[in-house]
Amino acid sequence: MSIGLFTDKRRQPTDAEIRQAVGPKLSLWEAFIGHIREKYPAEEDFKFLYGKNYGWARRFRIKGQLLTSLYPTNGGFTVQINLSPDAIEKAQNMKLTQNARLAIECANPYPEGRWLFIPVESKSDLQSVQQLLALRVENKNLLKELSG
């Protein structure tokens, strides 16, 4: 099963198709994108990422480094946030929703950290992914690089 709903590399989904797919979670999708645009000076695109097991995603990057990716799913969306081992340790001590905690527990540990895939199903999940995104930015010094 793929992370995202749209897995045909040859056909980029339209905005209308994305909105329809996200469906009842569209307000959360829009709130998270709005939060990112307001808080971070990120470049944004919609790209086919990592092959058919992942699919098309709205991707945000700062200075070429991945900030986060949002994968439309059937009736919602999943957020990808990559965290270093140090950031994972901090995240495990944060107050997070069950979806965020499960993503941390289920993610394969690599020397460079873990790729978290968090389904956003509620405002609480949205708050958790916002906290984890801030942790990524802080841990990777992404905003400091802009001024340096």
PDB file of N, CA and C in Angstrom, residues 49-131:
ATOM      1  N   LEU A  49       7.327  11.756  -5.610  1.00  0.00           N
ATOM      2  CA  LEU A  49       8.471  11.483  -4.740  1.00  0.00           C
ATOM      3  C   LEU A  49       8.694   9.994  -4.497  1.00  0.00           C
ATOM      4  N   TYR A  50       9.918   9.558  -4.619  1.00  0.00           N
ATOM      5  CA  TYR A  50      10.392   8.249  -4.156  1.00  0.00           C
ATOM      6  C   TYR A  50       9.716   7.038  -4.807  1.00  0.00           C
ATOM      7  N   GLY A  51       8.965   7.192  -5.880  1.00  0.00           N
ATOM      8  CA  GLY A  51       8.364   6.049  -6.567  1.00  0.00           C
ATOM      9  C   GLY A  51       6.923   5.774  -6.180  1.00  0.00           C
ATOM     10  N   LYS A  52       6.390   4.689  -6.745  1.00  0.00           N
ATOM     11  CA  LYS A  52       4.958   4.399  -6.615  1.00  0.00           C
ATOM     12  C   LYS A  52       4.523   4.039  -5.195  1.00  0.00           C
ATOM     13  N   ASN A  53       5.444   3.730  -4.311  1.00  0.00           N
ATOM     14  CA  ASN A  53       5.069   3.443  -2.926  1.00  0.00           C
ATOM     15  C   ASN A  53       4.789   4.710  -2.123  1.00  0.00           C
ATOM     16  N   TYR A  54       5.075   5.859  -2.712  1.00  0.00           N
ATOM     17  CA  TYR A  54       4.849   7.135  -2.043  1.00  0.00           C
ATOM     18  C   TYR A  54       3.890   8.005  -2.853  1.00  0.00           C
ATOM     19  N   GLY A  55       4.237   8.297  -4.088  1.00  0.00           N
ATOM     20  CA  GLY A  55       3.359   9.048  -4.975  1.00  0.00           C
ATOM     21  C   GLY A  55       3.575  10.552  -4.950  1.00  0.00           C
ATOM     22  N   TRP A  56       2.571  11.268  -5.459  1.00  0.00           N
ATOM     23  CA  TRP A  56       2.615  12.724  -5.569  1.00  0.00           C
ATOM     24  C   TRP A  56       2.416  13.363  -4.198  1.00  0.00           C
ATOM     25  N   ALA A  57       3.185  14.437  -3.937  1.00  0.00           N
ATOM     26  CA  ALA A  57       3.097  15.127  -2.649  1.00  0.00           C
ATOM     27  C   ALA A  57       3.382  16.613  -2.824  1.00  0.00           C
ATOM     28  N   ARG A  58       2.778  17.416  -1.955  1.00  0.00           N
ATOM     29  CA  ARG A  58       3.128  18.834  -1.863  1.00  0.00           C
ATOM     30  C   ARG A  58       4.353  18.886  -0.964  1.00  0.00           C
ATOM     31  N   ARG A  59       5.453  19.388  -1.525  1.00  0.00           N
ATOM     32  CA  ARG A  59       6.742  19.366  -0.840  1.00  0.00           C
ATOM     33  C   ARG A  59       7.175  20.789  -0.500  1.00  0.00           C
ATOM     34  N   PHE A  60       7.730  20.946   0.692  1.00  0.00           N
ATOM     35  CA  PHE A  60       8.264  22.234   1.145  1.00  0.00           C
ATOM     36  C   PHE A  60       9.734  22.029   1.500  1.00  0.00           C
ATOM     37  N   ARG A  61      10.586  22.926   0.965  1.00  0.00           N
ATOM     38  CA  ARG A  61      12.022  22.847   1.217  1.00  0.00           C
ATOM     39  C   ARG A  61      12.564  24.221   1.598  1.00  0.00           C
ATOM     40  N   ILE A  62      13.613  24.208   2.401  1.00  0.00           N
ATOM     41  CA  ILE A  62      14.345  25.424   2.751  1.00  0.00           C
ATOM     42  C   ILE A  62      15.798  25.201   2.347  1.00  0.00           C
ATOM     43  N   LYS A  63      16.296  26.068   1.477  1.00  0.00           N
ATOM     44  CA  LYS A  63      17.687  25.974   1.005  1.00  0.00           C
ATOM     45  C   LYS A  63      18.011  24.561   0.511  1.00  0.00           C
ATOM     46  N   GLY A  64      17.082  23.946  -0.201  1.00  0.00           N
ATOM     47  CA  GLY A  64      17.296  22.629  -0.765  1.00  0.00           C
ATOM     48  C   GLY A  64      17.068  21.469   0.186  1.00  0.00           C
ATOM     49  N   GLN A  65      16.876  21.754   1.465  1.00  0.00           N
ATOM     50  CA  GLN A  65      16.635  20.690   2.452  1.00  0.00           C
ATOM     51  C   GLN A  65      15.137  20.496   2.640  1.00  0.00           C
ATOM     52  N   LEU A  66      14.724  19.236   2.693  1.00  0.00           N
ATOM     53  CA  LEU A  66      13.311  18.935   2.888  1.00  0.00           C
ATOM     54  C   LEU A  66      12.834  19.439   4.241  1.00  0.00           C
ATOM     55  N   LEU A  67      11.755  20.200   4.213  1.00  0.00           N
ATOM     56  CA  LEU A  67      11.083  20.623   5.439  1.00  0.00           C
ATOM     57  C   LEU A  67      10.007  19.590   5.765  1.00  0.00           C
ATOM     58  N   THR A  68       9.087  19.382   4.826  1.00  0.00           N
ATOM     59  CA  THR A  68       8.016  18.399   4.993  1.00  0.00           C
ATOM     60  C   THR A  68       7.372  18.127   3.643  1.00  0.00           C
ATOM     61  N   SER A  69       6.662  17.008   3.561  1.00  0.00           N
ATOM     62  CA  SER A  69       5.857  16.676   2.381  1.00  0.00           C
ATOM     63  C   SER A  69       4.479  16.246   2.852  1.00  0.00           C
ATOM     64  N   LEU A  70       3.451  16.631   2.087  1.00  0.00           N
ATOM     65  CA  LEU A  70       2.067  16.273   2.395  1.00  0.00           C
ATOM     66  C   LEU A  70       1.539  15.395   1.273  1.00  0.00           C
ATOM     67  N   TYR A  71       1.143  14.185   1.613  1.00  0.00           N
ATOM     68  CA  TYR A  71       0.629  13.213   0.648  1.00  0.00           C
ATOM     69  C   TYR A  71      -0.889  13.137   0.762  1.00  0.00           C
ATOM     70  N   PRO A  72      -1.629  13.511  -0.293  1.00  0.00           N
ATOM     71  CA  PRO A  72      -3.081  13.335  -0.260  1.00  0.00           C
ATOM     72  C   PRO A  72      -3.418  11.843  -0.172  1.00  0.00           C
ATOM     73  N   THR A  73      -4.401  11.511   0.643  1.00  0.00           N
ATOM     74  CA  THR A  73      -4.876  10.136   0.763  1.00  0.00           C
ATOM     75  C   THR A  73      -6.376  10.127   0.505  1.00  0.00           C
ATOM     76  N   ASN A  74      -6.982   8.984   0.581  1.00  0.00           N
ATOM     77  CA  ASN A  74      -8.424   8.879   0.367  1.00  0.00           C
ATOM     78  C   ASN A  74      -9.146   9.354   1.629  1.00  0.00           C
ATOM     79  N   GLY A  75      -9.629  10.588   1.608  1.00  0.00           N
ATOM     80  CA  GLY A  75     -10.333  11.146   2.758  1.00  0.00           C
ATOM     81  C   GLY A  75      -9.438  11.816   3.775  1.00  0.00           C
ATOM     82  N   GLY A  76      -8.214  12.170   3.380  1.00  0.00           N
ATOM     83  CA  GLY A  76      -7.314  12.831   4.315  1.00  0.00           C
ATOM     84  C   GLY A  76      -5.941  13.063   3.715  1.00  0.00           C
ATOM     85  N   PHE A  77      -4.932  13.103   4.574  1.00  0.00           N
ATOM     86  CA  PHE A  77      -3.556  13.279   4.109  1.00  0.00           C
ATOM     87  C   PHE A  77      -2.579  12.793   5.170  1.00  0.00           C
ATOM     88  N   THR A  78      -1.368  12.515   4.706  1.00  0.00           N
ATOM     89  CA  THR A  78      -0.280  12.067   5.567  1.00  0.00           C
ATOM     90  C   THR A  78       0.876  13.041   5.416  1.00  0.00           C
ATOM     91  N   VAL A  79       1.479  13.404   6.547  1.00  0.00           N
ATOM     92  CA  VAL A  79       2.605  14.338   6.574  1.00  0.00           C
ATOM     93  C   VAL A  79       3.895  13.557   6.806  1.00  0.00           C
ATOM     94  N   GLN A  80       4.903  13.846   5.989  1.00  0.00           N
ATOM     95  CA  GLN A  80       6.238  13.267   6.168  1.00  0.00           C
ATOM     96  C   GLN A  80       7.136  14.304   6.820  1.00  0.00           C
ATOM     97  N   ILE A  81       7.749  13.915   7.934  1.00  0.00           N
ATOM     98  CA  ILE A  81       8.756  14.746   8.596  1.00  0.00           C
ATOM     99  C   ILE A  81       9.928  13.829   8.930  1.00  0.00           C
ATOM    100  N   ASN A  82      11.112  14.192   8.494  1.00  0.00           N
ATOM    101  CA  ASN A  82      12.313  13.404   8.771  1.00  0.00           C
ATOM    102  C   ASN A  82      13.032  14.015   9.972  1.00  0.00           C
ATOM    103  N   LEU A  83      13.280  13.185  10.987  1.00  0.00           N
ATOM    104  CA  LEU A  83      13.931  13.676  12.198  1.00  0.00           C
ATOM    105  C   LEU A  83      15.220  12.914  12.472  1.00  0.00           C
ATOM    106  N   SER A  84      16.223  13.636  12.940  1.00  0.00           N
ATOM    107  CA  SER A  84      17.506  13.045  13.325  1.00  0.00           C
ATOM    108  C   SER A  84      17.322  12.238  14.615  1.00  0.00           C
ATOM    109  N   PRO A  85      18.303  11.398  14.966  1.00  0.00           N
ATOM    110  CA  PRO A  85      18.204  10.661  16.233  1.00  0.00           C
ATOM    111  C   PRO A  85      18.024  11.584  17.446  1.00  0.00           C
ATOM    112  N   ASP A  86      18.731  12.720  17.475  1.00  0.00           N
ATOM    113  CA  ASP A  86      18.571  13.669  18.588  1.00  0.00           C
ATOM    114  C   ASP A  86      17.157  14.230  18.637  1.00  0.00           C
ATOM    115  N   ALA A  87      16.622  14.576  17.474  1.00  0.00           N
ATOM    116  CA  ALA A  87      15.262  15.115  17.417  1.00  0.00           C
ATOM    117  C   ALA A  87      14.236  14.050  17.803  1.00  0.00           C
ATOM    118  N   ILE A  88      14.482  12.802  17.417  1.00  0.00           N
ATOM    119  CA  ILE A  88      13.580  11.702  17.806  1.00  0.00           C
ATOM    120  C   ILE A  88      13.536  11.587  19.326  1.00  0.00           C
ATOM    121  N   GLU A  89      14.695  11.677  19.952  1.00  0.00           N
ATOM    122  CA  GLU A  89      14.758  11.595  21.416  1.00  0.00           C
ATOM    123  C   GLU A  89      13.931  12.718  22.055  1.00  0.00           C
ATOM    124  N   LYS A  90      14.061  13.923  21.524  1.00  0.00           N
ATOM    125  CA  LYS A  90      13.262  15.046  22.036  1.00  0.00           C
ATOM    126  C   LYS A  90      11.774  14.821  21.779  1.00  0.00           C
ATOM    127  N   ALA A  91      11.446  14.322  20.594  1.00  0.00           N
ATOM    128  CA  ALA A  91      10.043  14.095  20.232  1.00  0.00           C
ATOM    129  C   ALA A  91       9.395  13.073  21.158  1.00  0.00           C
ATOM    130  N   GLN A  92      10.153  12.072  21.571  1.00  0.00           N
ATOM    131  CA  GLN A  92       9.604  11.043  22.453  1.00  0.00           C
ATOM    132  C   GLN A  92       9.247  11.598  23.826  1.00  0.00           C
ATOM    133  N   ASN A  93       9.783  12.756  24.171  1.00  0.00           N
ATOM    134  CA  ASN A  93       9.467  13.397  25.446  1.00  0.00           C
ATOM    135  C   ASN A  93       8.409  14.489  25.317  1.00  0.00           C
ATOM    136  N   MET A  94       7.882  14.674  24.114  1.00  0.00           N
ATOM    137  CA  MET A  94       6.855  15.692  23.875  1.00  0.00           C
ATOM    138  C   MET A  94       5.465  15.086  24.055  1.00  0.00           C
ATOM    139  N   LYS A  95       4.507  15.961  24.321  1.00  0.00           N
ATOM    140  CA  LYS A  95       3.112  15.526  24.395  1.00  0.00           C
ATOM    141  C   LYS A  95       2.558  15.530  22.968  1.00  0.00           C
ATOM    142  N   LEU A  96       2.402  14.333  22.402  1.00  0.00           N
ATOM    143  CA  LEU A  96       1.964  14.179  21.015  1.00  0.00           C
ATOM    144  C   LEU A  96       0.749  13.259  20.951  1.00  0.00           C
ATOM    145  N   THR A  97       0.038  13.326  19.845  1.00  0.00           N
ATOM    146  CA  THR A  97      -1.117  12.454  19.654  1.00  0.00           C
ATOM    147  C   THR A  97      -0.671  11.021  19.379  1.00  0.00           C
ATOM    148  N   GLN A  98      -1.630  10.116  19.460  1.00  0.00           N
ATOM    149  CA  GLN A  98      -1.339   8.704  19.210  1.00  0.00           C
ATOM    150  C   GLN A  98      -0.809   8.498  17.791  1.00  0.00           C
ATOM    151  N   ASN A  99      -1.375   9.198  16.795  1.00  0.00           N
ATOM    152  CA  ASN A  99      -0.892   9.047  15.420  1.00  0.00           C
ATOM    153  C   ASN A  99       0.577   9.437  15.303  1.00  0.00           C
ATOM    154  N   ALA A 100       0.968  10.518  15.957  1.00  0.00           N
ATOM    155  CA  ALA A 100       2.369  10.958  15.912  1.00  0.00           C
ATOM    156  C   ALA A 100       3.267   9.964  16.643  1.00  0.00           C
ATOM    157  N   ARG A 101       2.825   9.496  17.797  1.00  0.00           N
ATOM    158  CA  ARG A 101       3.618   8.527  18.563  1.00  0.00           C
ATOM    159  C   ARG A 101       3.806   7.218  17.793  1.00  0.00           C
ATOM    160  N   LEU A 102       2.725   6.751  17.158  1.00  0.00           N
ATOM    161  CA  LEU A 102       2.815   5.520  16.364  1.00  0.00           C
ATOM    162  C   LEU A 102       3.780   5.687  15.195  1.00  0.00           C
ATOM    163  N   ALA A 103       3.758   6.863  14.572  1.00  0.00           N
ATOM    164  CA  ALA A 103       4.672   7.123  13.453  1.00  0.00           C
ATOM    165  C   ALA A 103       6.123   7.042  13.918  1.00  0.00           C
ATOM    166  N   ILE A 104       6.404   7.571  15.101  1.00  0.00           N
ATOM    167  CA  ILE A 104       7.763   7.519  15.652  1.00  0.00           C
ATOM    168  C   ILE A 104       8.154   6.071  15.946  1.00  0.00           C
ATOM    169  N   GLU A 105       7.241   5.329  16.586  1.00  0.00           N
ATOM    170  CA  GLU A 105       7.528   3.938  16.955  1.00  0.00           C
ATOM    171  C   GLU A 105       7.704   3.039  15.736  1.00  0.00           C
ATOM    172  N   CYS A 106       6.899   3.262  14.696  1.00  0.00           N
ATOM    173  CA  CYS A 106       6.894   2.373  13.526  1.00  0.00           C
ATOM    174  C   CYS A 106       7.967   2.710  12.494  1.00  0.00           C
ATOM    175  N   ALA A 107       8.531   3.906  12.567  1.00  0.00           N
ATOM    176  CA  ALA A 107       9.524   4.326  11.569  1.00  0.00           C
ATOM    177  C   ALA A 107      10.823   3.548  11.747  1.00  0.00           C
ATOM    178  N   ASN A 108      11.399   3.134  10.635  1.00  0.00           N
ATOM    179  CA  ASN A 108      12.687   2.439  10.678  1.00  0.00           C
ATOM    180  C   ASN A 108      13.777   3.394  11.140  1.00  0.00           C
ATOM    181  N   PRO A 109      14.571   2.996  12.143  1.00  0.00           N
ATOM    182  CA  PRO A 109      15.684   3.852  12.562  1.00  0.00           C
ATOM    183  C   PRO A 109      16.877   3.673  11.619  1.00  0.00           C
ATOM    184  N   TYR A 110      17.407   4.779  11.156  1.00  0.00           N
ATOM    185  CA  TYR A 110      18.610   4.801  10.327  1.00  0.00           C
ATOM    186  C   TYR A 110      19.635   5.668  11.044  1.00  0.00           C
ATOM    187  N   PRO A 111      20.913   5.573  10.680  1.00  0.00           N
ATOM    188  CA  PRO A 111      21.916   6.423  11.330  1.00  0.00           C
ATOM    189  C   PRO A 111      21.573   7.915  11.249  1.00  0.00           C
ATOM    190  N   GLU A 112      20.938   8.333  10.133  1.00  0.00           N
ATOM    191  CA  GLU A 112      20.595   9.757   9.981  1.00  0.00           C
ATOM    192  C   GLU A 112      19.243  10.111  10.598  1.00  0.00           C
ATOM    193  N   GLY A 113      18.521   9.123  11.127  1.00  0.00           N
ATOM    194  CA  GLY A 113      17.251   9.398  11.792  1.00  0.00           C
ATOM    195  C   GLY A 113      16.116   8.535  11.287  1.00  0.00           C
ATOM    196  N   ARG A 114      14.901   9.081  11.364  1.00  0.00           N
ATOM    197  CA  ARG A 114      13.702   8.336  10.957  1.00  0.00           C
ATOM    198  C   ARG A 114      12.817   9.201  10.074  1.00  0.00           C
ATOM    199  N   TRP A 115      12.203   8.548   9.097  1.00  0.00           N
ATOM    200  CA  TRP A 115      11.199   9.196   8.260  1.00  0.00           C
ATOM    201  C   TRP A 115       9.853   8.915   8.899  1.00  0.00           C
ATOM    202  N   LEU A 116       9.207   9.957   9.396  1.00  0.00           N
ATOM    203  CA  LEU A 116       7.894   9.803  10.023  1.00  0.00           C
ATOM    204  C   LEU A 116       6.809  10.088   8.997  1.00  0.00           C
ATOM    205  N   PHE A 117       5.797   9.234   8.950  1.00  0.00           N
ATOM    206  CA  PHE A 117       4.626   9.428   8.096  1.00  0.00           C
ATOM    207  C   PHE A 117       3.416   9.453   9.019  1.00  0.00           C
ATOM    208  N   ILE A 118       2.865  10.653   9.215  1.00  0.00           N
ATOM    209  CA  ILE A 118       1.830  10.863  10.223  1.00  0.00           C
ATOM    210  C   ILE A 118       0.500  11.201   9.563  1.00  0.00           C
ATOM    211  N   PRO A 119      -0.512  10.341   9.719  1.00  0.00           N
ATOM    212  CA  PRO A 119      -1.835  10.690   9.206  1.00  0.00           C
ATOM    213  C   PRO A 119      -2.442  11.788  10.080  1.00  0.00           C
ATOM    214  N   VAL A 120      -2.912  12.852   9.442  1.00  0.00           N
ATOM    215  CA  VAL A 120      -3.522  13.961  10.174  1.00  0.00           C
ATOM    216  C   VAL A 120      -5.035  13.789  10.107  1.00  0.00           C
ATOM    217  N   GLU A 121      -5.618  13.447  11.255  1.00  0.00           N
ATOM    218  CA  GLU A 121      -7.045  13.151  11.318  1.00  0.00           C
ATOM    219  C   GLU A 121      -7.818  14.110  12.208  1.00  0.00           C
ATOM    220  N   SER A 122      -7.111  15.005  12.914  1.00  0.00           N
ATOM    221  CA  SER A 122      -7.777  15.907  13.862  1.00  0.00           C
ATOM    222  C   SER A 122      -6.937  17.167  14.059  1.00  0.00           C
ATOM    223  N   LYS A 123      -7.528  18.147  14.732  1.00  0.00           N
ATOM    224  CA  LYS A 123      -6.777  19.363  15.069  1.00  0.00           C
ATOM    225  C   LYS A 123      -5.606  19.029  15.993  1.00  0.00           C
ATOM    226  N   SER A 124      -5.799  18.036  16.852  1.00  0.00           N
ATOM    227  CA  SER A 124      -4.708  17.615  17.744  1.00  0.00           C
ATOM    228  C   SER A 124      -3.541  17.031  16.956  1.00  0.00           C
ATOM    229  N   ASP A 125      -3.853  16.215  15.939  1.00  0.00           N
ATOM    230  CA  ASP A 125      -2.789  15.702  15.066  1.00  0.00           C
ATOM    231  C   ASP A 125      -2.072  16.856  14.375  1.00  0.00           C
ATOM    232  N   LEU A 126      -2.833  17.844  13.935  1.00  0.00           N
ATOM    233  CA  LEU A 126      -2.250  19.010  13.271  1.00  0.00           C
ATOM    234  C   LEU A 126      -1.272  19.721  14.206  1.00  0.00           C
ATOM    235  N   GLN A 127      -1.654  19.878  15.472  1.00  0.00           N
ATOM    236  CA  GLN A 127      -0.762  20.508  16.448  1.00  0.00           C
ATOM    237  C   GLN A 127       0.510  19.678  16.643  1.00  0.00           C
ATOM    238  N   SER A 128       0.353  18.354  16.673  1.00  0.00           N
ATOM    239  CA  SER A 128       1.532  17.490  16.829  1.00  0.00           C
ATOM    240  C   SER A 128       2.492  17.628  15.656  1.00  0.00           C
ATOM    241  N   VAL A 129       1.969  17.636  14.418  1.00  0.00           N
ATOM    242  CA  VAL A 129       2.881  17.757  13.273  1.00  0.00           C
ATOM    243  C   VAL A 129       3.520  19.145  13.234  1.00  0.00           C
ATOM    244  N   GLN A 130       2.805  20.166  13.700  1.00  0.00           N
ATOM    245  CA  GLN A 130       3.406  21.501  13.773  1.00  0.00           C
ATOM    246  C   GLN A 130       4.553  21.516  14.779  1.00  0.00           C
ATOM    247  N   GLN A 131       4.385  20.837  15.910  1.00  0.00           N
ATOM    248  CA  GLN A 131       5.455  20.740  16.910  1.00  0.00           C
ATOM    249  C   GLN A 131       6.660  19.987  16.345  1.00  0.00           C
TER     250      GLN A 131
END
